PDB file of C-alpha atoms and ligand atoms in Angstrom:
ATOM      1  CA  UNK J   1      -4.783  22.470  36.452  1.00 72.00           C
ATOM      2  CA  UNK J   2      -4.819  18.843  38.366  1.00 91.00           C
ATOM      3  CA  UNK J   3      -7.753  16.657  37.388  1.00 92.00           C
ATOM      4  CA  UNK J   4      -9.182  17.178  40.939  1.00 93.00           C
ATOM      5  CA  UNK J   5      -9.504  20.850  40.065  1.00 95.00           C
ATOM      6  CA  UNK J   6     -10.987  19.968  36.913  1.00 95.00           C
ATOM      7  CA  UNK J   7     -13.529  17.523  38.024  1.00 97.00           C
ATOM      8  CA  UNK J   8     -14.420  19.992  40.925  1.00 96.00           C
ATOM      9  CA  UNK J   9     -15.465  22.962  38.769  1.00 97.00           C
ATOM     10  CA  UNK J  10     -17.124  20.827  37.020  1.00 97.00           C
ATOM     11  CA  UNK J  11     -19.161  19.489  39.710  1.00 97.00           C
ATOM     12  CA  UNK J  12     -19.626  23.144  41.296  1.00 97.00           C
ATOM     13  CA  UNK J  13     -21.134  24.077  37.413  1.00 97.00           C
ATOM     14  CA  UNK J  14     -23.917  21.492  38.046  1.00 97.00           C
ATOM     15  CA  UNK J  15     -24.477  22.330  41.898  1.00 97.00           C
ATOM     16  CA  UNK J  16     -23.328  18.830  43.072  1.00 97.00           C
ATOM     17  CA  UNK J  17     -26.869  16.979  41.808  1.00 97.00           C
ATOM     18  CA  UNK J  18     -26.032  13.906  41.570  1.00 95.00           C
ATOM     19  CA  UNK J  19     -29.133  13.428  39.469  1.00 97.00           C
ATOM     20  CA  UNK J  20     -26.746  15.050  36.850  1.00 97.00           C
ATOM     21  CA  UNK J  21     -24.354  12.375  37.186  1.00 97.00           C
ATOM     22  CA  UNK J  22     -24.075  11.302  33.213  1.00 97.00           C
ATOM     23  CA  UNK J  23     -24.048  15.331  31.953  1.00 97.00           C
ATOM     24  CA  UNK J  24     -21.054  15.309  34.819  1.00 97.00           C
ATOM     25  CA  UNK J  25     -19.341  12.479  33.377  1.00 97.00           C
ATOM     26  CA  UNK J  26     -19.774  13.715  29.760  1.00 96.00           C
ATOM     27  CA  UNK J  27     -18.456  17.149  31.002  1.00 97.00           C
ATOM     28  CA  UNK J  28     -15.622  15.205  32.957  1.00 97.00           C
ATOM     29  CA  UNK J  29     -14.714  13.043  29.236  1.00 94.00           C
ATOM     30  CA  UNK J  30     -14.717  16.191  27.134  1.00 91.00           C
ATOM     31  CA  UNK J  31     -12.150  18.146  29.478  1.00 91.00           C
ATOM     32  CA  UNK J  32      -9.561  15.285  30.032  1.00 92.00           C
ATOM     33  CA  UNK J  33     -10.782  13.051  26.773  1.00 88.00           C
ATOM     34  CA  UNK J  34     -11.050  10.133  29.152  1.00 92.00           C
ATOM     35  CA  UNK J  35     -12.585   8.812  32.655  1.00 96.00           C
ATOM     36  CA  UNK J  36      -9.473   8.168  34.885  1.00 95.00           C
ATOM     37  CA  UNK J  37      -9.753   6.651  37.852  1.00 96.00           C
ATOM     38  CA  UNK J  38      -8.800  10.155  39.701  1.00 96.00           C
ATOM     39  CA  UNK J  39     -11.418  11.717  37.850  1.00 97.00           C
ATOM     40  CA  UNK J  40     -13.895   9.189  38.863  1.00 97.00           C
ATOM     41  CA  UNK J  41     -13.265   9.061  42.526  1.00 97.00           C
ATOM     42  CA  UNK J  42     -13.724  12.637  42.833  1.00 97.00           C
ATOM     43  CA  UNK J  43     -17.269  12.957  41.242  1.00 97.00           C
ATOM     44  CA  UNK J  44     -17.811  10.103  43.702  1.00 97.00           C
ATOM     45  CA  UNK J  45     -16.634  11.912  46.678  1.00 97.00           C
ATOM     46  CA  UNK J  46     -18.607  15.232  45.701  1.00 96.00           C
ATOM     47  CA  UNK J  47     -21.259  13.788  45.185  1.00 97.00           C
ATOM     48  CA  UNK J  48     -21.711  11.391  47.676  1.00 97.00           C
ATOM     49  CA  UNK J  49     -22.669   8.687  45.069  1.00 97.00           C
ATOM     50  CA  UNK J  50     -20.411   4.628  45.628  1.00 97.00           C
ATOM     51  CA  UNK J  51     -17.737   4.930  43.090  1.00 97.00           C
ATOM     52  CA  UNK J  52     -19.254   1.385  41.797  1.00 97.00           C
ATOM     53  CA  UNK J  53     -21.993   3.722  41.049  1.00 97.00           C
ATOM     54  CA  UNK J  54     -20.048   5.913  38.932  1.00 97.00           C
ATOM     55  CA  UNK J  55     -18.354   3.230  37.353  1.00 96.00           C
ATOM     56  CA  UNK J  56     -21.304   1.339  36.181  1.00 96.00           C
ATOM     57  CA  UNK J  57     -23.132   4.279  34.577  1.00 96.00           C
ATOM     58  CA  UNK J  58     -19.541   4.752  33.012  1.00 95.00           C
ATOM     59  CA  UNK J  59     -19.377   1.565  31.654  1.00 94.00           C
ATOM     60  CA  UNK J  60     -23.004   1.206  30.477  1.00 93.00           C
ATOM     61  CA  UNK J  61     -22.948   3.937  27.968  1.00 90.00           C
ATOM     62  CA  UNK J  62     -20.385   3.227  24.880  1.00 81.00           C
ATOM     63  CA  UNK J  63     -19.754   7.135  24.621  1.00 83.00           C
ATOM     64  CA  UNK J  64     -17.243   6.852  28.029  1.00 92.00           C
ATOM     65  CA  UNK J  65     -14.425   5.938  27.993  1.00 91.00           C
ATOM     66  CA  UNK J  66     -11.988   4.468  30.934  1.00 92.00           C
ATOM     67  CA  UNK J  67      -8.757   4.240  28.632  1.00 89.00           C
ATOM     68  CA  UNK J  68      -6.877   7.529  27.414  1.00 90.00           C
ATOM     69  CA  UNK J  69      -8.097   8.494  23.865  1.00 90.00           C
ATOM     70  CA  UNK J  70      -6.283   9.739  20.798  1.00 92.00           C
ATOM     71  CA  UNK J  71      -6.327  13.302  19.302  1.00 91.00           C
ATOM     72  CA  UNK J  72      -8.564  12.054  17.178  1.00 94.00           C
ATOM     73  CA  UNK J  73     -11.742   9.797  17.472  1.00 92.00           C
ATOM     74  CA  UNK J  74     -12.745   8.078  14.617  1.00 95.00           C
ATOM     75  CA  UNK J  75     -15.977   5.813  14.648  1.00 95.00           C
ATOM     76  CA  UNK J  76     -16.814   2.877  12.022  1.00 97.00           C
ATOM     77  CA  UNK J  77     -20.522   2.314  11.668  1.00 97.00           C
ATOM     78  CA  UNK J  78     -20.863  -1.201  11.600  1.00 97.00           C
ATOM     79  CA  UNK J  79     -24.731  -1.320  12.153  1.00 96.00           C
ATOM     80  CA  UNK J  80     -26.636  -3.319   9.989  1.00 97.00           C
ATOM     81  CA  UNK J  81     -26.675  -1.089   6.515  1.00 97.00           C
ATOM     82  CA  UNK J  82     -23.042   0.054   6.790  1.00 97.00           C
ATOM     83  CA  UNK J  83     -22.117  -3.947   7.201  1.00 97.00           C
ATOM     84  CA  UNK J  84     -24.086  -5.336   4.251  1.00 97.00           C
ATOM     85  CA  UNK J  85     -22.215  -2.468   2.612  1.00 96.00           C
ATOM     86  CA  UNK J  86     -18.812  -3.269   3.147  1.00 96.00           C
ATOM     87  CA  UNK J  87     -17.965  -1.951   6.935  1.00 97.00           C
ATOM     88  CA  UNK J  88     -15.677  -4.666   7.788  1.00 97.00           C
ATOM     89  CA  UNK J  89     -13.523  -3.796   4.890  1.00 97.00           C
ATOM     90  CA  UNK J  90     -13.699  -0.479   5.628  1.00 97.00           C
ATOM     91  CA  UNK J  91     -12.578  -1.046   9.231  1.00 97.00           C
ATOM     92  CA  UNK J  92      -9.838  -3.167   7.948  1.00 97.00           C
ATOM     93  CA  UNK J  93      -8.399  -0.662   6.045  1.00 97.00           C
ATOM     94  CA  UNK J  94      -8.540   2.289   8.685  1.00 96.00           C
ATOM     95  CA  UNK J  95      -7.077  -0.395  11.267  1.00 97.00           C
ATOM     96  CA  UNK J  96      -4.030  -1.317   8.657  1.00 96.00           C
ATOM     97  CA  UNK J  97      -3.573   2.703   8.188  1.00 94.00           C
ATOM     98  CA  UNK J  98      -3.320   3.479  11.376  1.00 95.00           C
ATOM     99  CA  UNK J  99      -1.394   0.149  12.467  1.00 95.00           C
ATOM    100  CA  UNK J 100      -3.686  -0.223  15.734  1.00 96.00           C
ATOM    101  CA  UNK J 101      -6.794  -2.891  15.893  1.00 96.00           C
ATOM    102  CA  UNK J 102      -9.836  -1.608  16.467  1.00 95.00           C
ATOM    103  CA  UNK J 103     -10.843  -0.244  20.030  1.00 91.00           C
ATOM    104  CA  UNK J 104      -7.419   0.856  20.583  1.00 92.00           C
ATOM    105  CA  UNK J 105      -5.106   4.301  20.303  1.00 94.00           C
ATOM    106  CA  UNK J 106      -2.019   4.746  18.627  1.00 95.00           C
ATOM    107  CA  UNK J 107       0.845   4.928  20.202  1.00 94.00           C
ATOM    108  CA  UNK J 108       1.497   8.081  18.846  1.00 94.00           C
ATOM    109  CA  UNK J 109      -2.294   9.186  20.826  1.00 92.00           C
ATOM    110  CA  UNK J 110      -3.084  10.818  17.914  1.00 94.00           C
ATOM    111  CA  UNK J 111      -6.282   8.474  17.114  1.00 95.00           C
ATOM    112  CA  UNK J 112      -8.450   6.084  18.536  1.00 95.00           C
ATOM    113  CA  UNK J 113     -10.489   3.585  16.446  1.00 96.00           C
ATOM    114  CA  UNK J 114     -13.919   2.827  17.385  1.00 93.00           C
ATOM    115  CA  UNK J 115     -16.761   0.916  16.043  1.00 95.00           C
ATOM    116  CA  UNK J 116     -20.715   2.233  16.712  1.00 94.00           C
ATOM    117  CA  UNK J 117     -23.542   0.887  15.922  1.00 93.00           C
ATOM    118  CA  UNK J 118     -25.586   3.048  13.497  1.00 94.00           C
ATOM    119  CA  UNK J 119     -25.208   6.680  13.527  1.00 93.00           C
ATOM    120  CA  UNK J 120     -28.564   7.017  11.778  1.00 94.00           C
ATOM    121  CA  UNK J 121     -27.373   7.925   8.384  1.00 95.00           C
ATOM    122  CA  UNK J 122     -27.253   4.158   6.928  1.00 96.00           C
ATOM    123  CA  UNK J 123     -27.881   5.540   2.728  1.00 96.00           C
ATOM    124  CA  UNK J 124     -24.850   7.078   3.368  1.00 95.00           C
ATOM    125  CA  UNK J 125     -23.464   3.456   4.146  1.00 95.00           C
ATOM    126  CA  UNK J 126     -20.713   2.294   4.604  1.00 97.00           C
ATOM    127  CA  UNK J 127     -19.646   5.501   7.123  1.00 97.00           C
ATOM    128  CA  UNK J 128     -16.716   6.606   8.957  1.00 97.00           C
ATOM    129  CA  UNK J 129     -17.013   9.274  11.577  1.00 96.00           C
ATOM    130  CA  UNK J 130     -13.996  11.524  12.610  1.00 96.00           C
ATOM    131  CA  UNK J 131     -14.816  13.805  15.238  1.00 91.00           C
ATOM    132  CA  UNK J 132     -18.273  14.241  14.557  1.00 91.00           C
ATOM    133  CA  UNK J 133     -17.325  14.934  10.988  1.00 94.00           C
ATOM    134  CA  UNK J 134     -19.371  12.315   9.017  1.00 96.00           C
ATOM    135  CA  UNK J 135     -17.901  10.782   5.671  1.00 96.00           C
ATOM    136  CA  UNK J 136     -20.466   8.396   4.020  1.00 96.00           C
ATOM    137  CA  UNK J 137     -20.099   5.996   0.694  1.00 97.00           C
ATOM    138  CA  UNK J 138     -16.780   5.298   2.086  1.00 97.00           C
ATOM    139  CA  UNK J 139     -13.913   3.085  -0.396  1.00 96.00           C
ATOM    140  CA  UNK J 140     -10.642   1.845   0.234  1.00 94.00           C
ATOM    141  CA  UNK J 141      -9.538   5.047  -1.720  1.00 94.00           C
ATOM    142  CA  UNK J 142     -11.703   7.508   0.587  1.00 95.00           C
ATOM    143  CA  UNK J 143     -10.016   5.982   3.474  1.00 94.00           C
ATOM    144  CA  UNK J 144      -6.926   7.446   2.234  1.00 93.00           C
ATOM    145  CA  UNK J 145      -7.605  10.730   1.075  1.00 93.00           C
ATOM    146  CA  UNK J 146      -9.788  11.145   4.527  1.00 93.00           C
ATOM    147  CA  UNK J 147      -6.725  10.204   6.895  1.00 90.00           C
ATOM    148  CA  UNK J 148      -4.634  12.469   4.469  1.00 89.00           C
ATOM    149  CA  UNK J 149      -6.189  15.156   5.754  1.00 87.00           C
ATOM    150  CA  UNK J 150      -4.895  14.198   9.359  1.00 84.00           C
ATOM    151  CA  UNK J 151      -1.371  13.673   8.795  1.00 72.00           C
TER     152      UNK J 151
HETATM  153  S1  FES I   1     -25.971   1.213   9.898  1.00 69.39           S
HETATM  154 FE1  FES I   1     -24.415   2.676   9.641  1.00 69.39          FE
HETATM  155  S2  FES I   1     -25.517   4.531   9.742  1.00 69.39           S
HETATM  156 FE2  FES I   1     -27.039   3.045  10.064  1.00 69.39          FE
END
């Protein structure tokens, strides 16, 4: 199905209220993984909302994204707890596995690093999450049996 299709039964499933416009765009991320352009213009156009609209709610909340996204998601906290406990490191280490810096995909698209700011789970500091899956206490060595699991 073309991304217009997409984006249009999406739209129809929340009766074109474009009071729904962020539970659209979340809809929107979770079909195609990202917010392309396409994707963006057309809840603009059904909803009768200025795409500069669209693209600033897009832009204001961290959980959208504009690029194309791996397989894979995975999050370092690097909040306040997580960093006194060694995120950086942590980050380091996933970013030298996976051989992309951080806020990027591999080439492969099979993950995308991320940083967040507190998940609220900071005793389990420092923490990785991979697609929702949380791993917390995290060492160089738990960075590789964790990414084992995904190759
Ligand atoms: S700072 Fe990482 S979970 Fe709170």
């Amino acid at each position: 199905m073309e991304v217009k299709e997409r984006v249009s039964a999406i739209l129809h499933r929340h009766n074109w209220d474009k009071s729904l416009l962020v539970s659209i765009l979340q809809d929107v991320q979770a079909e195609l993984n990202y917010l392309p352009r396409e994707a963006m213009v057309e809840v603009s156009d059904g909803l009768g909302v200025s795409l500069s609209h669209v693209y600033s709610v897009a832009t204001f909340y961290r959980a959208f994204s504009l690029k194309p996204r791996g397989r894979h998601l995975a999050h370092v906290c690097v909040g306040t707890a997580c960093h006194v406990r060694g995120a950086t490191r942590i980050l380091e280490k996933l970013s030298k596995k996976l051989g992309v810096p951080s806020g990027t995909t591999t080439d492969d698209m099979s993950f995308t690093l991320e940083t967040v700011n507190c998940v609220g789970a900071c005793a389990l500091g420092p923490l990785v999450v991979v697609d929702g899956q949380y791993t917390g206490l995290m060492t160089d060595a738990k960075v590789e049996t964790l990414m084992g699991n995904y190759s």
